[in-house]
Amino acid sequence: MSDPRDDGKGRPTARSGGAEARGRARRQSQARILEAAEAVFAASGYDGATTAEIARRAGLPKANVHYYFATKEAIYRAVIDRTLKLWLSAFEPLGAEDDPAEALSAYVRAKMRHSREHPLASRIFAREMLAGAPVVRDFLETELRSWVRTKSAVLRGWAERGLMDPVDPPQLFFMIWAVTQTYADFDAQICAVLDKPRQTQRDFETATETVLKVLLEGCGVRRAAPAQAASTRVRAAS
Amino acid sequence: MSDPRDDGKGRPTARSGGAEARGRARRQSQARILEAAEAVFAASGYDGATTAEIARRAGLPKANVHYYFATKEAIYRAVIDRTLKLWLSAFEPLGAEDDPAEALSAYVRAKMRHSREHPLASRIFAREMLAGAPVVRDFLETELRSWVRTKSAVLRGWAERGLMDPVDPPQLFFMIWAVTQTYADFDAQICAVLDKPRQTQRDFETATETVLKVLLEGCGVRRAAPAQAASTRVRAAS
DNA sequence: GTCTATAACCTGATAGAC
DNA sequence: GTCTATCAGGTTATAGAC
């Protein structure tokens, strides 16, 4: 997963003069391809995407795309790599000594922001899940599983200290992920029901407040003050 | 949407003797194709699905599939038709005179059961949303939107009478749908995290109880007794 | 490194014998 | 109504000129 661009081509020749300029152009082309591919895979899925469409969006001839990425699958793996890094970046700490209201609130807000700012990544991830996680299964079974184990212990600790209700922690995470990601993945449904061409910033804020209220009160934690985040944590009295 | 099998072929000839037997065989073949197609579309999506695979699963030669459904798209539309009917069948009444705890509880339970019993339909629906609802947009903008409008008024009425907290009703429906459907759509993720080959009946019950607790307490309604359903409704005191 | 032209393959759909 | 054989179109990937 760490370097999916293993096509073995295009490495700088030993006797090159302008290697740096070429390296720049190389990275820029690759970046444009990945950005185009993200949009195409999110909209059409792996099978629906075509390398021709990716090339068109990237503003390159199709053969150029295959020069940088040997196969369509290699492009997809590179995009997934990015997606997982983004997914993980939305994972707030949730430390045992944190105040549950503050920490859970910050986590849910981070996930909501992630859906708002990176809907394409969210949709690609969702498509992977629907297909049975053929590519990201290893990630789910290692990194994500161990994250859930660790954080579940933290939540059980909070419940034992009476800071929140005893809620099955993995199930709570499934709920949080489902609710926050629906604003990216099911955008078409939400827009259709609300009779709007797209979700506005205000819709997003309403959604965030509703989600925070229902999820936090639903597991028995009092809400933190709306505006502040992880920087001004309050330690829980032990 | 009502009859997507509009290929115009295969209607019984006027002078036929065994028309009934042929009609039976016809319906049976169509049913087998649709069942196979549901599985293939759910697993692979529209573009990933092949008519050859659908035929193989249905136990028929490929040409036979094209005899009953002129195009791949016609098969897909027939499957979607089924899916939407199933989706609507999980919609409990939610009447203004019902007790919110009973009614919402029954609705969430129905949606959870639907995910458990019809995961393929749920995944096909999810893929449609991810693709921007090209086929079901009309359904979303008419039937579903009007359902949400009607039921939102019911929820606002409950909130005004102090039977639940004032929660933005459409947002609450989005949350309920997201949470309940995740158990079908993101099954791969849930199994991977829980380290199980599949979700057991017990996992499903834990999930249902957790979802009910968090969602109902999250919008300020007291939980109804677990076992009973819509038959023994309690009228809300007005 | 870049791009045009093309090869190799697969898929949806059909023709036509039975 | 059923099924084998095949066509037409589109896709991934590559060869080879520049």
Short mmCIF file of C-alpha atoms (C1' of nucleotides) in Angstrom, two decimals:
data_model
loop_
_atom_site.label_atom_id
_atom_site.label_comp_id
_atom_site.label_asym_id
_atom_site.label_seq_id
_atom_site.Cartn_x
_atom_site.Cartn_y
_atom_site.Cartn_z
CA MET A 1 0.00 0.00 0.00
CA SER A 2 2.86 2.41 0.70
CA ASP A 3 4.03 2.83 -2.88
CA PRO A 4 1.58 1.52 -5.43
CA ARG A 5 3.42 3.15 -8.32
CA ASP A 6 5.68 0.15 -8.86
CA ASP A 7 5.68 0.08 -12.62
CA GLY A 8 9.47 0.23 -12.75
CA LYS A 9 9.50 2.79 -15.55
CA GLY A 10 10.60 6.37 -15.72
CA ARG A 11 13.25 6.42 -13.04
CA PRO A 12 15.85 9.15 -13.76
CA THR A 13 18.74 7.95 -15.92
CA ALA A 14 22.13 7.95 -14.25
CA ARG A 15 23.68 10.46 -16.67
CA SER A 16 20.94 13.12 -16.55
CA GLY A 17 21.47 16.86 -16.33
CA GLY A 18 18.02 18.36 -15.72
CA ALA A 19 16.85 15.64 -13.42
CA GLU A 20 15.23 18.08 -11.03
CA ALA A 21 13.06 19.76 -13.63
CA ARG A 22 12.02 16.39 -14.94
CA GLY A 23 11.23 15.21 -11.42
CA ARG A 24 9.00 18.22 -10.94
CA ALA A 25 7.14 17.65 -14.18
CA ARG A 26 6.82 14.01 -13.23
CA ARG A 27 5.31 14.74 -9.85
CA GLN A 28 2.99 17.34 -11.32
CA SER A 29 1.68 14.98 -14.00
CA GLN A 30 1.19 12.23 -11.46
CA ALA A 31 -0.67 14.62 -9.17
CA ARG A 32 -2.96 15.74 -11.98
CA ILE A 33 -3.67 12.13 -12.91
CA LEU A 34 -4.49 11.21 -9.32
CA GLU A 35 -6.76 14.18 -8.87
CA ALA A 36 -8.61 13.37 -12.09
CA ALA A 37 -8.78 9.70 -11.17
CA GLU A 38 -10.25 10.49 -7.75
CA ALA A 39 -13.12 12.35 -9.37
CA VAL A 40 -13.75 9.66 -11.96
CA PHE A 41 -13.56 6.71 -9.56
CA ALA A 42 -15.84 8.52 -7.09
CA ALA A 43 -18.43 9.23 -9.77
CA SER A 44 -18.31 5.99 -11.74
CA GLY A 45 -16.61 3.34 -9.61
CA TYR A 46 -13.72 1.14 -10.64
CA ASP A 47 -15.47 -0.62 -13.50
CA GLY A 48 -17.30 2.44 -14.71
CA ALA A 49 -14.15 4.55 -14.83
CA THR A 50 -12.13 4.55 -18.05
CA THR A 51 -8.51 5.55 -18.44
CA ALA A 52 -9.61 7.71 -21.39
CA GLU A 53 -11.87 9.76 -19.10
CA ILE A 54 -9.15 10.07 -16.49
CA ALA A 55 -6.71 11.26 -19.16
CA ARG A 56 -9.23 13.74 -20.52
CA ARG A 57 -9.83 15.23 -17.08
CA ALA A 58 -6.11 15.40 -16.40
CA GLY A 59 -5.54 17.13 -19.74
CA LEU A 60 -3.14 14.44 -20.98
CA PRO A 61 -3.15 11.92 -23.80
CA LYS A 62 -4.25 8.51 -22.68
CA ALA A 63 -0.88 6.91 -23.37
CA ASN A 64 0.69 9.37 -20.97
CA VAL A 65 -1.45 8.08 -18.15
CA HIS A 66 -0.18 4.58 -18.84
CA TYR A 67 3.35 5.89 -18.86
CA TYR A 68 3.02 7.03 -15.24
CA PHE A 69 0.77 4.21 -14.05
CA ALA A 70 1.20 0.87 -15.75
CA THR A 71 -2.38 -0.28 -15.20
CA LYS A 72 -5.76 1.11 -14.27
CA GLU A 73 -5.52 -0.89 -11.07
CA ALA A 74 -2.28 0.88 -10.18
CA ILE A 75 -4.05 4.24 -10.51
CA TYR A 76 -6.86 2.97 -8.31
CA ARG A 77 -4.49 1.71 -5.62
CA ALA A 78 -2.70 5.05 -5.58
CA VAL A 79 -6.03 6.86 -5.18
CA ILE A 80 -7.12 4.49 -2.40
CA ASP A 81 -3.82 5.12 -0.65
CA ARG A 82 -4.59 8.83 -0.59
CA THR A 83 -8.15 8.14 0.55
CA LEU A 84 -7.08 6.06 3.53
CA LYS A 85 -4.53 8.66 4.60
CA LEU A 86 -7.29 11.28 4.51
CA TRP A 87 -9.66 9.02 6.40
CA LEU A 88 -7.14 8.52 9.16
CA SER A 89 -6.38 12.23 9.33
CA ALA A 90 -9.94 12.84 10.53
CA PHE A 91 -9.36 10.62 13.57
CA GLU A 92 -9.17 12.80 16.64
CA PRO A 93 -7.22 11.51 19.63
CA LEU A 94 -10.01 10.45 22.08
CA GLY A 95 -7.66 10.06 25.05
CA ALA A 96 -8.73 8.40 28.30
CA GLU A 97 -8.10 11.58 30.26
CA ASP A 98 -10.12 13.78 27.92
CA ASP A 99 -13.58 15.03 28.74
CA PRO A 100 -16.02 12.80 26.76
CA ALA A 101 -18.20 15.69 25.65
CA GLU A 102 -15.24 17.64 24.33
CA ALA A 103 -13.46 14.70 22.79
CA LEU A 104 -16.48 13.05 21.13
CA SER A 105 -17.75 16.42 19.98
CA ALA A 106 -14.40 17.20 18.35
CA TYR A 107 -14.34 13.78 16.74
CA VAL A 108 -17.82 14.06 15.27
CA ARG A 109 -17.09 17.58 14.05
CA ALA A 110 -13.89 16.38 12.40
CA LYS A 111 -15.76 13.59 10.64
CA MET A 112 -18.47 16.00 9.48
CA ARG A 113 -15.82 18.41 8.16
CA HIS A 114 -14.17 15.52 6.39
CA SER A 115 -17.41 14.66 4.60
CA ARG A 116 -17.87 18.28 3.64
CA GLU A 117 -14.32 18.84 2.40
CA HIS A 118 -13.50 15.45 0.89
CA PRO A 119 -16.73 13.96 -0.44
CA LEU A 120 -14.91 12.20 -3.28
CA ALA A 121 -12.65 10.32 -0.90
CA SER A 122 -15.67 9.35 1.17
CA ARG A 123 -17.51 8.00 -1.88
CA ILE A 124 -14.53 5.99 -3.07
CA PHE A 125 -14.28 4.46 0.39
CA ALA A 126 -18.01 3.71 0.37
CA ARG A 127 -17.74 1.98 -2.99
CA GLU A 128 -14.94 -0.16 -1.62
CA MET A 129 -17.15 -1.23 1.28
CA LEU A 130 -20.06 -2.06 -1.02
CA ALA A 131 -17.77 -4.20 -3.14
CA GLY A 132 -16.64 -6.12 -0.04
CA ALA A 133 -13.43 -4.15 0.56
CA PRO A 134 -11.27 -6.08 -1.94
CA VAL A 135 -8.43 -3.54 -1.75
CA VAL A 136 -8.74 -2.00 1.71
CA ARG A 137 -9.55 -5.16 3.64
CA ASP A 138 -6.04 -5.36 5.03
CA PHE A 139 -6.31 -1.79 6.31
CA LEU A 140 -9.66 -2.53 7.97
CA GLU A 141 -8.38 -5.66 9.67
CA THR A 142 -5.18 -4.12 10.99
CA GLU A 143 -5.07 -0.36 11.51
CA LEU A 144 -8.79 0.31 11.83
CA ARG A 145 -9.50 -2.74 14.00
CA SER A 146 -6.72 -1.84 16.39
CA TRP A 147 -7.89 1.80 16.52
CA VAL A 148 -11.38 0.63 17.45
CA ARG A 149 -10.01 -1.72 20.13
CA THR A 150 -7.99 1.05 21.74
CA LYS A 151 -10.75 3.63 21.64
CA SER A 152 -13.36 1.16 22.82
CA ALA A 153 -11.35 0.75 26.01
CA VAL A 154 -11.33 4.51 26.44
CA LEU A 155 -15.12 4.68 26.04
CA ARG A 156 -15.63 1.84 28.52
CA GLY A 157 -13.42 3.72 30.97
CA TRP A 158 -15.60 6.80 30.57
CA ALA A 159 -18.73 4.76 31.14
CA GLU A 160 -17.30 3.16 34.28
CA ARG A 161 -16.54 6.59 35.68
CA GLY A 162 -20.13 7.63 34.95
CA LEU A 163 -19.12 10.21 32.35
CA MET A 164 -21.33 8.62 29.71
CA ASP A 165 -23.88 5.81 29.38
CA PRO A 166 -22.61 2.29 28.77
CA VAL A 167 -22.97 2.03 25.00
CA ASP A 168 -21.33 -0.77 23.02
CA PRO A 169 -18.33 1.20 21.75
CA PRO A 170 -17.76 -0.42 18.33
CA GLN A 171 -21.46 0.00 17.56
CA LEU A 172 -21.21 3.66 18.51
CA PHE A 173 -18.32 4.12 16.10
CA PHE A 174 -20.29 2.42 13.33
CA MET A 175 -23.11 4.85 14.01
CA ILE A 176 -20.85 7.90 14.01
CA TRP A 177 -19.21 6.86 10.75
CA ALA A 178 -22.53 6.07 9.12
CA VAL A 179 -24.14 9.35 10.09
CA THR A 180 -21.25 11.62 9.24
CA GLN A 181 -20.42 9.93 5.95
CA THR A 182 -23.99 9.97 4.72
CA TYR A 183 -23.68 13.71 4.05
CA ALA A 184 -21.04 12.93 1.43
CA ASP A 185 -22.15 9.52 0.16
CA PHE A 186 -25.91 10.13 -0.02
CA ASP A 187 -25.67 13.75 -1.08
CA ALA A 188 -27.95 13.01 -4.04
CA GLN A 189 -30.69 11.77 -1.72
CA ILE A 190 -30.35 14.67 0.69
CA CYS A 191 -30.47 17.26 -2.08
CA ALA A 192 -33.46 15.58 -3.70
CA VAL A 193 -35.43 15.45 -0.44
CA LEU A 194 -34.54 19.00 0.59
CA ASP A 195 -35.32 20.26 -2.95
CA LYS A 196 -31.96 21.98 -3.33
CA PRO A 197 -29.38 21.70 -6.10
CA ARG A 198 -26.65 21.23 -3.48
CA GLN A 199 -26.18 21.29 0.29
CA THR A 200 -25.36 24.82 1.44
CA GLN A 201 -22.97 25.77 4.20
CA ARG A 202 -26.00 26.47 6.35
CA ASP A 203 -27.45 23.00 5.68
CA PHE A 204 -24.12 21.59 6.72
CA GLU A 205 -24.15 23.52 9.97
CA THR A 206 -27.72 22.44 10.75
CA ALA A 207 -26.71 18.88 10.04
CA THR A 208 -23.64 19.12 12.29
CA GLU A 209 -25.63 20.56 15.18
CA THR A 210 -28.37 17.94 14.82
CA VAL A 211 -25.88 15.10 14.61
CA LEU A 212 -23.97 16.35 17.64
CA LYS A 213 -27.14 16.79 19.70
CA VAL A 214 -28.59 13.38 18.89
CA LEU A 215 -25.38 11.34 19.12
CA LEU A 216 -23.99 12.98 22.27
CA GLU A 217 -27.23 13.11 24.21
CA GLY A 218 -27.97 9.65 22.89
CA CYS A 219 -24.98 8.23 24.69
CA GLY A 220 -25.50 10.35 27.78
CA VAL A 221 -22.73 12.94 27.59
CA ARG A 222 -23.46 16.64 28.09
CA ARG A 223 -22.57 18.79 25.13
CA ALA A 224 -19.45 20.90 25.18
CA ALA A 225 -19.60 24.60 24.33
CA PRO A 226 -20.16 24.77 20.54
CA ALA A 227 -17.20 26.84 19.39
CA GLN A 228 -14.07 25.54 21.10
CA ALA A 229 -12.10 22.47 20.08
CA ALA A 230 -9.26 20.22 21.18
CA SER A 231 -6.93 23.05 22.23
CA THR A 232 -8.83 23.98 25.39
CA ARG A 233 -9.46 20.56 26.89
CA VAL A 234 -10.94 20.17 30.33
CA ARG A 235 -9.55 17.28 32.32
CA ALA A 236 -12.15 14.98 33.78
CA ALA A 237 -12.24 14.87 37.58
CA SER A 238 -11.17 11.36 38.61
CA MET B 1 -41.08 2.62 -13.41
CA SER B 2 -44.19 0.48 -13.20
CA ASP B 3 -43.39 -1.93 -16.03
CA PRO B 4 -39.81 -1.77 -17.19
CA ARG B 5 -40.08 -4.99 -19.20
CA ASP B 6 -41.26 -3.18 -22.27
CA ASP B 7 -39.36 -5.07 -24.90
CA GLY B 8 -42.51 -6.01 -26.80
CA LYS B 9 -41.40 -9.58 -27.40
CA GLY B 10 -42.79 -12.86 -26.28
CA ARG B 11 -46.41 -11.97 -25.77
CA PRO B 12 -48.66 -15.01 -26.07
CA THR B 13 -49.96 -15.65 -29.58
CA ALA B 14 -53.72 -15.38 -30.03
CA ARG B 15 -54.15 -18.99 -31.13
CA SER B 16 -52.25 -20.69 -28.33
CA GLY B 17 -53.39 -23.70 -26.36
CA GLY B 18 -50.89 -23.98 -23.46
CA ALA B 19 -50.68 -20.28 -22.83
CA GLU B 20 -50.92 -20.72 -19.08
CA ALA B 21 -48.01 -23.12 -18.85
CA ARG B 22 -45.94 -20.82 -21.02
CA GLY B 23 -46.91 -17.85 -18.88
CA ARG B 24 -45.75 -19.70 -15.81
CA ALA B 25 -42.42 -20.62 -17.38
CA ARG B 26 -42.04 -17.05 -18.49
CA ARG B 27 -42.65 -15.61 -15.05
CA GLN B 28 -40.35 -18.17 -13.50
CA SER B 29 -37.50 -17.39 -15.87
CA GLN B 30 -37.96 -13.68 -15.35
CA ALA B 31 -37.96 -14.15 -11.61
CA ARG B 32 -34.75 -16.17 -11.75
CA ILE B 33 -33.09 -13.54 -13.90
CA LEU B 34 -34.14 -10.74 -11.56
CA GLU B 35 -32.93 -12.61 -8.49
CA ALA B 36 -29.58 -13.31 -10.14
CA ALA B 37 -29.34 -9.73 -11.39
CA GLU B 38 -30.01 -8.35 -7.91
CA ALA B 39 -27.05 -10.26 -6.52
CA VAL B 40 -24.75 -9.29 -9.37
CA PHE B 41 -25.71 -5.60 -9.39
CA ALA B 42 -25.34 -5.42 -5.62
CA ALA B 43 -21.89 -6.98 -5.71
CA SER B 44 -20.47 -5.34 -8.82
CA GLY B 45 -22.57 -2.30 -9.64
CA TYR B 46 -24.13 -1.50 -12.99
CA ASP B 47 -20.89 -1.24 -14.96
CA GLY B 48 -19.21 -4.13 -13.18
CA ALA B 49 -22.12 -6.47 -13.78
CA THR B 50 -22.13 -8.51 -16.97
CA THR B 51 -25.12 -10.13 -18.60
CA ALA B 52 -23.02 -13.29 -18.87
CA GLU B 53 -22.65 -13.43 -15.09
CA ILE B 54 -26.33 -12.77 -14.56
CA ALA B 55 -27.17 -15.58 -17.00
CA ARG B 56 -24.72 -17.95 -15.31
CA ARG B 57 -26.27 -17.27 -11.89
CA ALA B 58 -29.76 -17.68 -13.28
CA GLY B 59 -28.77 -20.99 -14.88
CA LEU B 60 -29.71 -19.80 -18.36
CA PRO B 61 -27.83 -19.15 -21.59
CA LYS B 62 -26.96 -15.54 -22.11
CA ALA B 63 -29.21 -15.16 -25.15
CA ASN B 64 -32.14 -16.22 -23.02
CA VAL B 65 -31.61 -13.28 -20.72
CA HIS B 66 -31.76 -10.97 -23.71
CA TYR B 67 -34.92 -12.67 -24.83
CA TYR B 68 -36.71 -11.64 -21.62
CA PHE B 69 -35.01 -8.29 -21.16
CA ALA B 70 -33.97 -6.46 -24.30
CA THR B 71 -31.09 -4.62 -22.69
CA LYS B 72 -28.94 -4.69 -19.59
CA GLU B 73 -30.49 -1.40 -18.59
CA ALA B 74 -33.96 -2.95 -18.74
CA ILE B 75 -32.82 -5.61 -16.26
CA TYR B 76 -31.39 -2.93 -14.01
CA ARG B 77 -34.56 -0.87 -14.07
CA ALA B 78 -36.62 -3.93 -13.20
CA VAL B 79 -34.32 -4.66 -10.26
CA ILE B 80 -34.49 -1.05 -9.08
CA ASP B 81 -38.26 -1.21 -9.26
CA ARG B 82 -38.21 -4.12 -6.86
CA THR B 83 -35.72 -2.36 -4.63
CA LEU B 84 -37.84 0.76 -4.27
CA LYS B 85 -40.93 -1.26 -3.47
CA LEU B 86 -38.99 -3.03 -0.75
CA TRP B 87 -37.60 0.25 0.55
CA LEU B 88 -41.09 1.70 0.86
CA SER B 89 -42.38 -1.42 2.54
CA ALA B 90 -40.11 -0.69 5.51
CA PHE B 91 -41.82 2.66 6.10
CA GLU B 92 -43.93 2.46 9.21
CA PRO B 93 -46.91 4.81 9.53
CA LEU B 94 -45.65 7.44 12.05
CA GLY B 95 -49.08 8.95 12.65
CA ALA B 96 -49.60 12.21 14.49
CA GLU B 97 -51.66 10.50 17.18
CA ASP B 98 -49.13 7.77 17.82
CA ASP B 99 -46.81 7.69 20.80
CA PRO B 100 -43.41 8.94 19.54
CA ALA B 101 -41.47 6.30 21.46
CA GLU B 102 -43.60 3.49 20.05
CA ALA B 103 -43.78 4.82 16.55
CA LEU B 104 -40.13 5.81 16.13
CA SER B 105 -39.02 2.61 17.78
CA ALA B 106 -41.12 0.55 15.38
CA TYR B 107 -39.79 2.54 12.44
CA VAL B 108 -36.14 2.09 13.40
CA ARG B 109 -36.71 -1.62 14.06
CA ALA B 110 -38.35 -2.01 10.67
CA LYS B 111 -35.41 -0.31 8.97
CA MET B 112 -32.93 -2.50 10.87
CA ARG B 113 -34.85 -5.62 9.88
CA HIS B 114 -34.88 -4.43 6.30
CA SER B 115 -31.07 -4.12 6.31
CA ARG B 116 -30.80 -7.57 7.81
CA GLU B 117 -33.22 -9.27 5.45
CA HIS B 118 -32.59 -7.38 2.22
CA PRO B 119 -28.95 -6.32 2.20
CA LEU B 120 -28.72 -6.64 -1.58
CA ALA B 121 -31.55 -4.19 -2.14
CA SER B 122 -29.92 -1.79 0.31
CA ARG B 123 -26.59 -1.97 -1.53
CA ILE B 124 -28.15 -1.41 -4.93
CA PHE B 125 -29.90 1.63 -3.52
CA ALA B 126 -26.63 2.87 -2.00
CA ARG B 127 -24.84 2.49 -5.33
CA GLU B 128 -27.56 4.53 -6.98
CA MET B 129 -27.03 7.34 -4.45
CA LEU B 130 -23.26 7.27 -4.93
CA ALA B 131 -23.72 7.55 -8.69
CA GLY B 132 -25.96 10.60 -8.19
CA ALA B 133 -29.30 8.77 -8.40
CA PRO B 134 -29.52 8.68 -12.22
CA VAL B 135 -32.39 6.20 -12.21
CA VAL B 136 -34.18 6.81 -8.90
CA ARG B 137 -33.99 10.63 -8.85
CA ASP B 138 -37.61 10.90 -9.83
CA PHE B 139 -38.64 8.66 -6.94
CA LEU B 140 -36.55 10.71 -4.49
CA GLU B 141 -38.00 14.02 -5.66
CA THR B 142 -41.62 12.91 -5.60
CA GLU B 143 -42.59 10.02 -3.33
CA LEU B 144 -39.75 10.26 -0.84
CA ARG B 145 -39.77 14.04 -0.62
CA SER B 146 -43.47 14.11 0.05
CA TRP B 147 -43.16 11.34 2.64
CA VAL B 148 -40.51 13.39 4.45
CA ARG B 149 -42.65 16.54 4.31
CA THR B 150 -45.64 14.76 5.81
CA LYS B 151 -43.69 13.00 8.53
CA SER B 152 -41.70 16.12 9.38
CA ALA B 153 -44.96 17.82 10.28
CA VAL B 154 -45.80 14.88 12.55
CA LEU B 155 -42.44 15.17 14.32
CA ARG B 156 -42.84 18.93 14.75
CA GLY B 157 -46.23 18.29 16.27
CA TRP B 158 -44.74 15.85 18.74
CA ALA B 159 -42.03 18.36 19.65
CA GLU B 160 -44.60 21.13 20.21
CA ARG B 161 -46.53 18.89 22.56
CA GLY B 162 -43.30 18.22 24.48
CA LEU B 163 -43.23 14.55 23.54
CA MET B 164 -39.75 14.83 22.06
CA ASP B 165 -36.98 17.42 21.68
CA PRO B 166 -37.16 19.82 18.76
CA VAL B 167 -34.88 18.10 16.27
CA ASP B 168 -34.78 19.11 12.59
CA PRO B 169 -36.98 16.30 11.22
CA PRO B 170 -35.42 15.75 7.78
CA GLN B 171 -31.98 15.59 9.39
CA LEU B 172 -33.28 13.02 11.84
CA PHE B 173 -34.55 10.89 8.97
CA PHE B 174 -31.18 11.15 7.21
CA MET B 175 -29.54 9.95 10.42
CA ILE B 176 -31.94 7.04 10.86
CA TRP B 177 -31.50 5.92 7.28
CA ALA B 178 -27.71 6.25 7.46
CA VAL B 179 -27.39 4.30 10.68
CA THR B 180 -29.75 1.49 9.82
CA GLN B 181 -28.48 1.02 6.28
CA THR B 182 -24.83 0.92 7.32
CA TYR B 183 -25.38 -2.60 8.68
CA ALA B 184 -26.10 -3.76 5.13
CA ASP B 185 -23.97 -1.41 3.05
CA PHE B 186 -20.83 -1.40 5.19
CA ASP B 187 -21.06 -5.02 6.28
CA ALA B 188 -17.49 -5.59 5.05
CA GLN B 189 -16.19 -2.90 7.38
CA ILE B 190 -18.20 -4.10 10.35
CA CYS B 191 -17.07 -7.70 9.93
CA ALA B 192 -13.45 -6.66 9.49
CA VAL B 193 -13.47 -4.51 12.62
CA LEU B 194 -15.32 -7.07 14.73
CA ASP B 195 -13.04 -9.85 13.43
CA LYS B 196 -15.95 -12.04 12.34
CA PRO B 197 -16.66 -13.69 9.00
CA ARG B 198 -20.22 -12.35 9.13
CA GLN B 199 -22.57 -10.50 11.44
CA THR B 200 -24.43 -12.95 13.65
CA GLN B 201 -28.02 -12.68 14.79
CA ARG B 202 -26.67 -11.63 18.17
CA ASP B 203 -24.55 -8.85 16.62
CA PHE B 204 -27.67 -7.67 14.86
CA GLU B 205 -29.62 -7.57 18.10
CA THR B 206 -26.86 -5.67 19.89
CA ALA B 207 -26.76 -3.23 17.00
CA THR B 208 -30.53 -2.76 17.08
CA GLU B 209 -30.59 -2.11 20.81
CA THR B 210 -27.67 0.33 20.59
CA VAL B 211 -29.18 2.19 17.66
CA LEU B 212 -32.56 2.44 19.41
CA LYS B 213 -31.03 3.68 22.64
CA VAL B 214 -28.84 6.33 21.04
CA LEU B 215 -31.32 7.63 18.48
CA LEU B 216 -34.39 7.70 20.74
CA GLU B 217 -32.68 9.16 23.77
CA GLY B 218 -30.80 11.44 21.43
CA CYS B 219 -34.02 13.10 20.37
CA GLY B 220 -35.52 13.08 23.83
CA VAL B 221 -38.16 10.37 23.65
CA ARG B 222 -38.40 7.67 26.30
CA ARG B 223 -38.00 4.15 24.98
CA ALA B 224 -41.02 1.93 24.54
CA ALA B 225 -41.09 -1.60 25.92
CA PRO B 226 -38.75 -3.65 23.69
CA ALA B 227 -41.02 -6.41 22.48
CA GLN B 228 -44.35 -4.94 21.43
CA ALA B 229 -45.02 -3.15 18.19
CA ALA B 230 -47.62 -1.10 16.38
CA SER B 231 -50.55 -3.28 17.40
CA THR B 232 -50.65 -2.08 21.00
CA ARG B 233 -50.34 1.65 20.50
CA VAL B 234 -50.77 4.07 23.37
CA ARG B 235 -52.49 7.31 22.45
CA ALA B 236 -50.59 10.40 23.48
CA ALA B 237 -52.37 12.58 26.03
CA SER B 238 -53.18 15.88 24.34
"C1'" DG C 1 9.54 11.93 -22.16
"C1'" DT C 2 5.45 12.49 -25.28
"C1'" DC C 3 1.92 11.07 -28.33
"C1'" DT C 4 -0.46 8.58 -32.53
"C1'" DA C 5 -1.92 4.34 -34.10
"C1'" DT C 6 -3.06 -0.18 -33.18
"C1'" DA C 7 -3.24 -4.69 -31.08
"C1'" DA C 8 -5.71 -7.85 -27.95
"C1'" DC C 9 -9.53 -8.50 -25.41
"C1'" DC C 10 -14.14 -8.34 -23.53
"C1'" DT C 11 -19.05 -7.13 -23.45
"C1'" DG C 12 -23.73 -6.29 -25.02
"C1'" DA C 13 -26.64 -7.63 -28.38
"C1'" DT C 14 -28.35 -10.44 -32.46
"C1'" DA C 15 -28.93 -13.87 -36.25
"C1'" DG C 16 -30.66 -18.01 -37.27
"C1'" DA C 17 -30.89 -23.15 -36.61
"C1'" DC C 18 -33.66 -26.13 -33.78
"C1'" DG D 1 -39.35 -20.54 -26.90
"C1'" DT D 2 -34.41 -22.00 -26.62
"C1'" DC D 3 -29.60 -21.87 -27.55
"C1'" DT D 4 -25.06 -21.71 -30.42
"C1'" DA D 5 -22.21 -18.81 -32.99
"C1'" DT D 6 -20.98 -14.38 -34.13
"C1'" DC D 7 -20.91 -9.37 -34.84
"C1'" DA D 8 -20.12 -4.55 -33.57
"C1'" DG D 9 -18.40 -1.43 -30.36
"C1'" DG D 10 -15.58 0.03 -26.80
"C1'" DT D 11 -11.67 -0.66 -23.37
"C1'" DT D 12 -7.01 -1.56 -21.65
"C1'" DA D 13 -2.54 -1.61 -22.84
"C1'" DT D 14 1.48 -1.22 -26.00
"C1'" DA D 15 4.47 -0.41 -30.11
"C1'" DG D 16 7.07 2.76 -32.21
"C1'" DA D 17 7.74 7.42 -34.41
"C1'" DC D 18 9.14 11.89 -32.70
#
